[in-house]
Coordinates of C-alpha atoms in Angstrom, one line a residue:
X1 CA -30.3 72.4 -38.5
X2 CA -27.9 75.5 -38.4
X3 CA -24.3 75.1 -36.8
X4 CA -25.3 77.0 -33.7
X5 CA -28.0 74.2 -33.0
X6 CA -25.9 70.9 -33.6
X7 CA -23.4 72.8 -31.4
X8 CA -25.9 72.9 -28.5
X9 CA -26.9 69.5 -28.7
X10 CA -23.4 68.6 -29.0
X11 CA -23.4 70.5 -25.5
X12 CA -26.4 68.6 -24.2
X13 CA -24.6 65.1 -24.9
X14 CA -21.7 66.1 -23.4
X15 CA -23.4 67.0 -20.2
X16 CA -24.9 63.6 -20.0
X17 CA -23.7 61.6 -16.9
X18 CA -23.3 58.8 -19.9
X19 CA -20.4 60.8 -22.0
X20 CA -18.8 61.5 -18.7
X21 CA -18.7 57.6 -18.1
X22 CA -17.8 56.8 -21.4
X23 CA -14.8 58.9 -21.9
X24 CA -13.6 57.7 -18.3
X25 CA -13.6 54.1 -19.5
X26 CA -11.8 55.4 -22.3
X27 CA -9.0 56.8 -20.4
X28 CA -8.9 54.4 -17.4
X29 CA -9.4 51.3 -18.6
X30 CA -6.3 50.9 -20.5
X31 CA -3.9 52.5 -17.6
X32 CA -5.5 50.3 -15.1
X33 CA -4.8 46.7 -17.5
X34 CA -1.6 48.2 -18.3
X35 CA -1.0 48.5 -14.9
X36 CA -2.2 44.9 -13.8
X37 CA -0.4 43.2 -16.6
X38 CA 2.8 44.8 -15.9
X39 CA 2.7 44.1 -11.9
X40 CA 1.7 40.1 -12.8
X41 CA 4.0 39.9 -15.5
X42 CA 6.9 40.3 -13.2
X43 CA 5.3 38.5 -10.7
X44 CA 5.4 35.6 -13.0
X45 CA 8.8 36.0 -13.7
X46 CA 9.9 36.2 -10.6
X47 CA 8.1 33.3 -9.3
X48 CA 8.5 30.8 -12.4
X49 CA 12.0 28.5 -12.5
X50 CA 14.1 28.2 -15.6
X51 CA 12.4 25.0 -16.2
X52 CA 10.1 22.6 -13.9
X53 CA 12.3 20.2 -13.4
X54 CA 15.1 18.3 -15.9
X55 CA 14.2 15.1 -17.2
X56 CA 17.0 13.0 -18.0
X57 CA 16.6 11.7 -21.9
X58 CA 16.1 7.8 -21.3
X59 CA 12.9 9.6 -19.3
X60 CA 11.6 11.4 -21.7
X61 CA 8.2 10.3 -23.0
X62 CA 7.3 9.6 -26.7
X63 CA 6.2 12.9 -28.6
X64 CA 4.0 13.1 -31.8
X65 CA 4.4 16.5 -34.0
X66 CA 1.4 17.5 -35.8
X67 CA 2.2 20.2 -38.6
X68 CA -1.4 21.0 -40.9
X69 CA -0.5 22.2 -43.8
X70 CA -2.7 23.8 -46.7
X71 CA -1.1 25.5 -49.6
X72 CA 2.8 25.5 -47.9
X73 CA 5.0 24.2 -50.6
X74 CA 7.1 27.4 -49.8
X75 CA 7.9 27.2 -46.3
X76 CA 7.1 23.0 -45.5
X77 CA 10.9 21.7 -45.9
X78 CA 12.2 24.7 -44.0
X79 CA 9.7 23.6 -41.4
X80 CA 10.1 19.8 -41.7
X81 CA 13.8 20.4 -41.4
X82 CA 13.8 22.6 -38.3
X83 CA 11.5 19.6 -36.5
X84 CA 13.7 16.8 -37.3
X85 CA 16.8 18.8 -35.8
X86 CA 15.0 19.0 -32.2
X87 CA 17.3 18.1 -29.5
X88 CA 15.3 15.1 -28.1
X89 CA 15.2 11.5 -28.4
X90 CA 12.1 9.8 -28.9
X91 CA 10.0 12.1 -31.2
X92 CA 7.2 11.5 -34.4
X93 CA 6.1 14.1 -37.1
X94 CA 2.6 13.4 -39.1
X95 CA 2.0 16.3 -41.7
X96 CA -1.4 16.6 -42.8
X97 CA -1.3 17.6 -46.4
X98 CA -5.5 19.1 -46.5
X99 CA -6.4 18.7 -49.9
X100 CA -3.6 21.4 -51.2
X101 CA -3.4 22.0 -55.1
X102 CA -0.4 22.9 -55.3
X103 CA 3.1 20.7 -54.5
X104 CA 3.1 20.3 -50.6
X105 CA 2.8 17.1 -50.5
X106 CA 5.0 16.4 -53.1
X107 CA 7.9 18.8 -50.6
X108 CA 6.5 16.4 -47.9
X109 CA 7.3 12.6 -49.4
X110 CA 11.0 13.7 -50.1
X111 CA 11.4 13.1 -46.1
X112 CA 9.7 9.9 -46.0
X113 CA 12.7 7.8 -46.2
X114 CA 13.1 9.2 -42.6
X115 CA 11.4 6.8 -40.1
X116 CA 10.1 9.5 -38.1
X117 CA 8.0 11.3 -40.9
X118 CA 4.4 10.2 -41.9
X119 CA 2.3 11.6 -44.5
X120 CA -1.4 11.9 -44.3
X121 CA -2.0 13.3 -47.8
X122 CA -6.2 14.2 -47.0
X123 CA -7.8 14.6 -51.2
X124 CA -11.0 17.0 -49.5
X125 CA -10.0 20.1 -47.9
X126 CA -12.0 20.3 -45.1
X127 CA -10.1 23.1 -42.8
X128 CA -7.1 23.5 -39.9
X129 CA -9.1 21.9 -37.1
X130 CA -10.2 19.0 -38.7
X131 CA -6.9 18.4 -40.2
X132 CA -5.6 18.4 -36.6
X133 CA -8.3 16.2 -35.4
X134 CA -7.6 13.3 -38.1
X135 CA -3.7 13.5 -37.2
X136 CA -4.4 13.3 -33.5
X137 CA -6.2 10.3 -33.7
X138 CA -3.6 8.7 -36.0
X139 CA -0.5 9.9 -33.4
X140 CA 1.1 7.3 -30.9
X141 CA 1.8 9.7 -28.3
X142 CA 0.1 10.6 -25.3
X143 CA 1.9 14.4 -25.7
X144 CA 1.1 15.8 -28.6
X145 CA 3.2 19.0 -30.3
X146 CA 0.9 20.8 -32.9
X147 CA 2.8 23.6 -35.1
X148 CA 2.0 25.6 -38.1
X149 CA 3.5 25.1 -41.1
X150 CA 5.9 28.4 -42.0
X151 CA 7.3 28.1 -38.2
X152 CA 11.0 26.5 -37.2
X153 CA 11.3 25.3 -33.9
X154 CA 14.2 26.3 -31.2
X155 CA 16.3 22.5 -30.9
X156 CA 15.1 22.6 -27.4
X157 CA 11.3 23.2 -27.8
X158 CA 10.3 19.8 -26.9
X159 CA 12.6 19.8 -23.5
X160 CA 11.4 23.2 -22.7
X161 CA 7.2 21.6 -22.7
X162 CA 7.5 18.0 -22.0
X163 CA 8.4 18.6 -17.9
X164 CA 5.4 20.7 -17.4
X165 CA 3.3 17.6 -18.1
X166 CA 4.4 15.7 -14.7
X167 CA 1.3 16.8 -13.5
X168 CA -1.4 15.0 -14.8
X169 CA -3.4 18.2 -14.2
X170 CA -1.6 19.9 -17.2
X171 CA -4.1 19.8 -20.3
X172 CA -2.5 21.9 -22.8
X173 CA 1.1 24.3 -22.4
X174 CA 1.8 27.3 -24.6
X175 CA 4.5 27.9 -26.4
X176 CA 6.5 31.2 -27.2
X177 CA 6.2 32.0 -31.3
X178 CA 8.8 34.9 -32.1
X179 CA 8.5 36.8 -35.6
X180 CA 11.2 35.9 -38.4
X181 CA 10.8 38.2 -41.1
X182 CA 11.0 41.5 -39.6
X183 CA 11.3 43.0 -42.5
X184 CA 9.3 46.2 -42.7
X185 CA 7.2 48.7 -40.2
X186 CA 4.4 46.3 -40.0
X187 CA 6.2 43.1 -39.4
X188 CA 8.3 44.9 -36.4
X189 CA 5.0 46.3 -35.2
X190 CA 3.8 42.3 -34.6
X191 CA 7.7 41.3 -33.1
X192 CA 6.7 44.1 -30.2
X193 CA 3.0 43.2 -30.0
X194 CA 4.0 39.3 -29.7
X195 CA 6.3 40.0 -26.7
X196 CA 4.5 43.1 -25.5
X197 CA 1.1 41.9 -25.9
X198 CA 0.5 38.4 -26.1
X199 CA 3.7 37.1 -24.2
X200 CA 3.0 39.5 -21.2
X201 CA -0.9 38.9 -21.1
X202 CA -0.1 35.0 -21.0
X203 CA 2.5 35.6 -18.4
X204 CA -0.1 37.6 -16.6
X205 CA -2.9 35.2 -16.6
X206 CA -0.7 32.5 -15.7
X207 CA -1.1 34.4 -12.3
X208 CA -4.7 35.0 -12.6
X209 CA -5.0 31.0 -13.0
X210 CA -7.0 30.8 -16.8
X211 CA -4.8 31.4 -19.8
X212 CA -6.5 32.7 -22.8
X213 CA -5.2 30.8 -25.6
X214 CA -2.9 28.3 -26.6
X215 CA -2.0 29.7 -30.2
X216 CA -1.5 27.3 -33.2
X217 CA 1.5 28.7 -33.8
X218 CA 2.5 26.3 -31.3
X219 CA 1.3 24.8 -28.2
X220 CA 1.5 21.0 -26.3
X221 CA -1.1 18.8 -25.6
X222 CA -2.1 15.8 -23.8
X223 CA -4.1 13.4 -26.5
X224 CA -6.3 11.9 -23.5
X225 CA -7.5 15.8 -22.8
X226 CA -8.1 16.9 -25.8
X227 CA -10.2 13.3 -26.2
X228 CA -12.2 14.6 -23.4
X229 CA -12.6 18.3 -24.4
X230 CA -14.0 16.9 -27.8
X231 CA -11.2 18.1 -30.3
X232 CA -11.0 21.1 -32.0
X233 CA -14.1 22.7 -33.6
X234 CA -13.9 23.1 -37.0
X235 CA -17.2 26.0 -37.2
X236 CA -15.0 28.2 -35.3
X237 CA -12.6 30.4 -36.5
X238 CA -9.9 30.7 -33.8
X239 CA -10.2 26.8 -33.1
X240 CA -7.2 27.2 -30.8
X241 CA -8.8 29.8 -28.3
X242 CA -11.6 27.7 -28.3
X243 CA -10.0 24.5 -27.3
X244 CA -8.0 26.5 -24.4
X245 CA -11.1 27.4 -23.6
X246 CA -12.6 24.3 -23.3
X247 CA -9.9 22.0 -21.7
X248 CA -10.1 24.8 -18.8
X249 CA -13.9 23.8 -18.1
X250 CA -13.1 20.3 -18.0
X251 CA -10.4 21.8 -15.5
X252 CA -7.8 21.5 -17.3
X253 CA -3.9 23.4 -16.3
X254 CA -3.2 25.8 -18.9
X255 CA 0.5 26.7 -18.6
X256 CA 2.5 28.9 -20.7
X257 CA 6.6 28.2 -21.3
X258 CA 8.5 31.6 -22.7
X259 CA 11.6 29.4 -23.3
X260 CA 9.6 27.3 -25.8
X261 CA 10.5 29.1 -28.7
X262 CA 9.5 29.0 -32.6
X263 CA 9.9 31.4 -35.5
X264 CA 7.3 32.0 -37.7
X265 CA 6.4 34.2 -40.5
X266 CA 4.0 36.9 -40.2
X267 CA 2.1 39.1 -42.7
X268 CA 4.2 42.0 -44.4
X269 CA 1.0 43.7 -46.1
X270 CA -1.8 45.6 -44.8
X271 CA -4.3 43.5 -46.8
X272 CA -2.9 39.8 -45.2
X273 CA -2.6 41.4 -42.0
X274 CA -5.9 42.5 -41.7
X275 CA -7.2 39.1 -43.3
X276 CA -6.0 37.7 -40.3
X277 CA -7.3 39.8 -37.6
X278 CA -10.6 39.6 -39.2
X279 CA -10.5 36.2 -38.3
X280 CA -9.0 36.8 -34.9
X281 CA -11.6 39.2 -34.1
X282 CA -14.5 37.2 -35.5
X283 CA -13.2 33.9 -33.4
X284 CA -12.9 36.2 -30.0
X285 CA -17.0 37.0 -30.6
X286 CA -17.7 33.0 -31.1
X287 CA -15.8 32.3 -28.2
X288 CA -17.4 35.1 -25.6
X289 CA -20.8 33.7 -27.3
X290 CA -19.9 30.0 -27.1
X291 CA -18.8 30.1 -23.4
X292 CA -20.7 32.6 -21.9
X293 CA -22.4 29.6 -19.8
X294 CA -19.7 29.6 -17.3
X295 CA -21.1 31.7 -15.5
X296 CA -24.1 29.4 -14.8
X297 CA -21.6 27.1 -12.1
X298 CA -19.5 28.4 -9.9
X299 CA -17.2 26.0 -10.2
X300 CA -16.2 27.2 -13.1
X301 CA -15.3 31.1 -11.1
X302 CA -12.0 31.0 -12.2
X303 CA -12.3 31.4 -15.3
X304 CA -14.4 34.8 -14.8
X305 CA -11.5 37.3 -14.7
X306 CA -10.4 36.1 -18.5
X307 CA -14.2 36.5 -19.6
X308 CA -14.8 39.6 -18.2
X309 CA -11.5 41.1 -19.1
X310 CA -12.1 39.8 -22.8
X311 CA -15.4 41.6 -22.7
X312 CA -14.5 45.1 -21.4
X313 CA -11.5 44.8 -24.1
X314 CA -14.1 44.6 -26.5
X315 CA -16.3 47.4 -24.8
X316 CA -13.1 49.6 -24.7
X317 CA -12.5 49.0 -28.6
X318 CA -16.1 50.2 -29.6
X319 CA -15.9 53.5 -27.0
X320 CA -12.6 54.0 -28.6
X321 CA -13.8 54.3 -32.2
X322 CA -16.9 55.5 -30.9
X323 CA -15.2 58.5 -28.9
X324 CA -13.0 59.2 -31.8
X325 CA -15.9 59.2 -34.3
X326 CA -17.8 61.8 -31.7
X327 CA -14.6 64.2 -31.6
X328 CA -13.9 64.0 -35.4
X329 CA -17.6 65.2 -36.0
X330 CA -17.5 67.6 -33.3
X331 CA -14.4 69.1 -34.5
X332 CA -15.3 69.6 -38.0
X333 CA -18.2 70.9 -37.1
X334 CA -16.4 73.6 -35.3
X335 CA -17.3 72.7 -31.5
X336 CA -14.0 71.8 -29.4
X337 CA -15.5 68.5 -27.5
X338 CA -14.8 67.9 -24.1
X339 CA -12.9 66.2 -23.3
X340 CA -11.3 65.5 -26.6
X341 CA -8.1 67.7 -27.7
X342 CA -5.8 67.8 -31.1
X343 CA -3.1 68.7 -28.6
X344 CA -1.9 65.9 -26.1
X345 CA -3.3 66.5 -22.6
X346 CA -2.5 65.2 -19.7
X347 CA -4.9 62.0 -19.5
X348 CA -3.9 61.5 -23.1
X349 CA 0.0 61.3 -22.4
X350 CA -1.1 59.0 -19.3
X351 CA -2.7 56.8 -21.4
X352 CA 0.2 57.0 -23.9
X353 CA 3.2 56.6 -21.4
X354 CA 1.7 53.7 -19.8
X355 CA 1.1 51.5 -23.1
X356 CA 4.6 52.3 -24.0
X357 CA 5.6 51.0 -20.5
X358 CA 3.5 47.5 -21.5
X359 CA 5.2 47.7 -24.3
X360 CA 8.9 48.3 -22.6
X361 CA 8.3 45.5 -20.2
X362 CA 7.3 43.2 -22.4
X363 CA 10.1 43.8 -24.9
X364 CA 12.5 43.7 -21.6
X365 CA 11.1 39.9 -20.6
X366 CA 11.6 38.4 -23.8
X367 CA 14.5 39.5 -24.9
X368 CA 16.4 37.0 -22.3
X369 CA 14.7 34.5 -25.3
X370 CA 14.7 37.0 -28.3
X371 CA 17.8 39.4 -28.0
X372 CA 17.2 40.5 -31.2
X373 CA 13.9 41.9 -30.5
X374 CA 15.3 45.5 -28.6
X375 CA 16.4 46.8 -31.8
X376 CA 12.1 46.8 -33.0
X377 CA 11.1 48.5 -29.7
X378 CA 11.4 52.0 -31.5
X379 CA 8.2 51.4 -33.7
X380 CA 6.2 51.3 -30.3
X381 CA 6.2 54.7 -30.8
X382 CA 3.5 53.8 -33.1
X383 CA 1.5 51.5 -31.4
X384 CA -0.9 52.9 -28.9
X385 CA -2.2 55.2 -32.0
X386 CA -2.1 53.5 -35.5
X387 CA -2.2 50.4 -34.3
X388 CA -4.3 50.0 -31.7
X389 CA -6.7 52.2 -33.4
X390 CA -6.7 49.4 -36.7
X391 CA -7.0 46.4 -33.8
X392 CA -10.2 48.6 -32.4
X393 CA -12.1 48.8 -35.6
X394 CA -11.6 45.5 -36.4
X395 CA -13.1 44.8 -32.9
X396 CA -16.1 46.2 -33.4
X397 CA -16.9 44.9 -37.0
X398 CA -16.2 41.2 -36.5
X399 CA -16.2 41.0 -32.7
X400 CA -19.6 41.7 -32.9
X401 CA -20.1 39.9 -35.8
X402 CA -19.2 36.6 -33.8
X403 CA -21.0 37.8 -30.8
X404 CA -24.4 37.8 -33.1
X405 CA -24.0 35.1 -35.6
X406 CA -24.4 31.7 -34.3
X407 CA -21.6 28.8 -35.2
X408 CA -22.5 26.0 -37.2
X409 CA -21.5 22.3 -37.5
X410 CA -22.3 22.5 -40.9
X411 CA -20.1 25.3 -41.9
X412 CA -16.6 24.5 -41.0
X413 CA -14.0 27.6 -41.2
X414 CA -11.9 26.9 -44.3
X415 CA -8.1 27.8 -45.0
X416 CA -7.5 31.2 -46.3
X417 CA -4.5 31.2 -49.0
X418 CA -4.3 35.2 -48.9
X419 CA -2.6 34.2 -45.6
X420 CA 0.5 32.8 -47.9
X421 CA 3.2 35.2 -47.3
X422 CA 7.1 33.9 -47.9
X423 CA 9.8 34.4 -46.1
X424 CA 12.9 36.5 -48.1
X425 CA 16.0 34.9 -49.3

């Protein structure tokens, strides 16, 4: 087929009242979520109090830590440390030691002369969720606080989550992880995609009424509900979306508290980075798969909006490697695409302005709780290119991977240990 040919049929797709949908999704999509998670986001803030109520201390209910731990002699006393200074009186830590070979246990037993520390020291690994599911059973609280290993907790975490739990409609209530070791351009790009991303979507969908995901970073949650929402399931490999997922179909409140702070580590390599949002992207498919069946009962309507906003996200991800893909070929190829153009037009400076406007506003929200996290906003420069075009592709490889492949009892998602990354001195 000569150049002049491949160039004609190029023409004939791009005639095709398909292509003309598809790069419309491609353009819209994102400035119309960008829109609706900015408007809500502010909503939320405006609407939400400093706190739900105080509770004075001889109130305050009994609270069981749970910290899993796999492979974390580096960053469990820093951890263990930060918990035991929490500004609250009647408090528990169990650290699950899963099976590690190296010395975490051996970090954990020099706090066990404190009364408040216990030890499960597990000899099989057997992964995060069922490491979380032995401890929960073991705790004495009714409020359970469940926190990874390499994050340090704000002294007034537990004071910030306990009020929301009043109501005995409240299931589960998310926390607010913030990023310690913004060290380099890829660390910074995660500070501004935690705020700017994750923080404003959670503070938007407290307004839609269904929260995506209480991350186990950290998050609160009553024993008795997760009892009833049967755990957390160890086949999947975001266990914490799922379990969100599943308290809200037993009708569960999902709240989210941006004063709840912690400070975690996050990857500072491209090859642990991805690691992990390989396993994001894989869990999202599992999930979509796993509860698709709410939309059998409409009683279950409000959870809709997050399903079908989860779904077109994944859509938009494989038009916008697809699109790209189509105007790389047609470009070395010699045919200018419609549509497509190495010079910014004006759809794609639209598209551009708005993200860094998601971006801005979530970066202007959390810095009443992270002050620090202004001086990272200049990376987003980066963002709605690089970035999001790395999130995209690994979208459509393991999205659809989980969307396809069915979960199994038998196969429980292990630890990874390339996700060991340690904090500088």
């Amino acid at each position: 087929m000569n150049l002049s040919a491949i160039h004609e049929f190029l023409r004939t797709i791009e005639n095709t009242m398909a292509y003309t949908a598809v790069i419309s999704f491609y353009g819209l999509y994102p400035i119309i979520t960008c829109f609706i998670y900015i408007v809500t986001a502010i909503i939320y803030a405006l609407r939400r109090k400093q706190n739900p109520h105080e509770i004075a201390s001889r109130d305050l209910p009994f609270v069981s830590v749970i910290i899993p731990a796999y492979c974390e002699e580096d960053v469990i006393e820093r951890s263990i440390e930060g918990v035991l200074r929490l500004d609250y009186p009647a408090f528990e830590l169990i650290v699950v030691n899963d099976g590690s070979p190296d010395g975490t246990a051996d970090k954990v037993r020099r706090f066990l002369d404190n009364p408040r520390v216990r030890l499960i020291d597990k000899k099989v690994n057997e992964g995060k969720a069922m490491a979380m599911n032995d401890a929960i059973l073991c705790a004495g609280a009714e409020l359970i606080l469940v926190m990874d290993a390499d994050a340090v907790p704000d002294t007034q975490l537990l004071r910030a989550m306990v009020p929301h739990f009043d109501s005995a409609r409240v299931g589960a209530v998310a926390g607010n992880p913030r990023v310690r070791n913004a060290n380099n351009m890829l660390s910074r790009l995660q500070a501004i995609e935690f705020s700017s991303v994750i923080g404003l979507m959670r503070r938007a969908q407290r307004i839609w009424g269904r929260v995506m995901c209480v991350s186990g970073v950290v998050g609160m949650f009553r024993k008795s509900a997760l009892v009833d929402a049967g755990l957390f399931s160890p086949e999947m490999a975001t266990e914490d979306i799922d379990i969100t997922w599943k308290l809200q179909t037993k009708f569960y409140d999902v709240r989210y508290e941006p004063s709840a702070l912690v400070w975690m580590l996050v990857p500072e390599s491209f090859d642990v980075w991805w690691s992990q949002r390989r396993r994001w992207a894989l869990g999202l498919g599992q999930v979509l798969r796993r509860h698709a069946v709410i939309f059998t009962d409409w009683r279950w309507r409000r959870m809709h909006p997050l399903y079908i906003e989860s779904a077109f996200s994944y859509l938009w991800s494989l038009t916008f490697v697809g699109v790209t893909a189509f105007w790389i070929f047609c470009y070395a190829v010699g045919h200018p695409p419609r549509g497509g153009s190495p010079v910014p037009n004006f759809w794609g400076m639209l598209l551009y302005t708005f993200c860094l406007l998601q971006l801005a506003c979530g970066t202007w929200l959390d810095s009443k709780y992270d002050p620090e996290i202004t001086q990272h906003f200049p990376v987003s420069i980066i963002y709605p290119t690089f970035y999001w075009f790395l999130l995209s592709i690994t979208s459509c490889f393991y999205t659809t991977r989980g969307l396809l492949k069915r979960t199994s009892l038998h196969t429980p998602t292990r630890w990874n240990i390339q996700h060991r990354f340690v904090e500088k001195a």
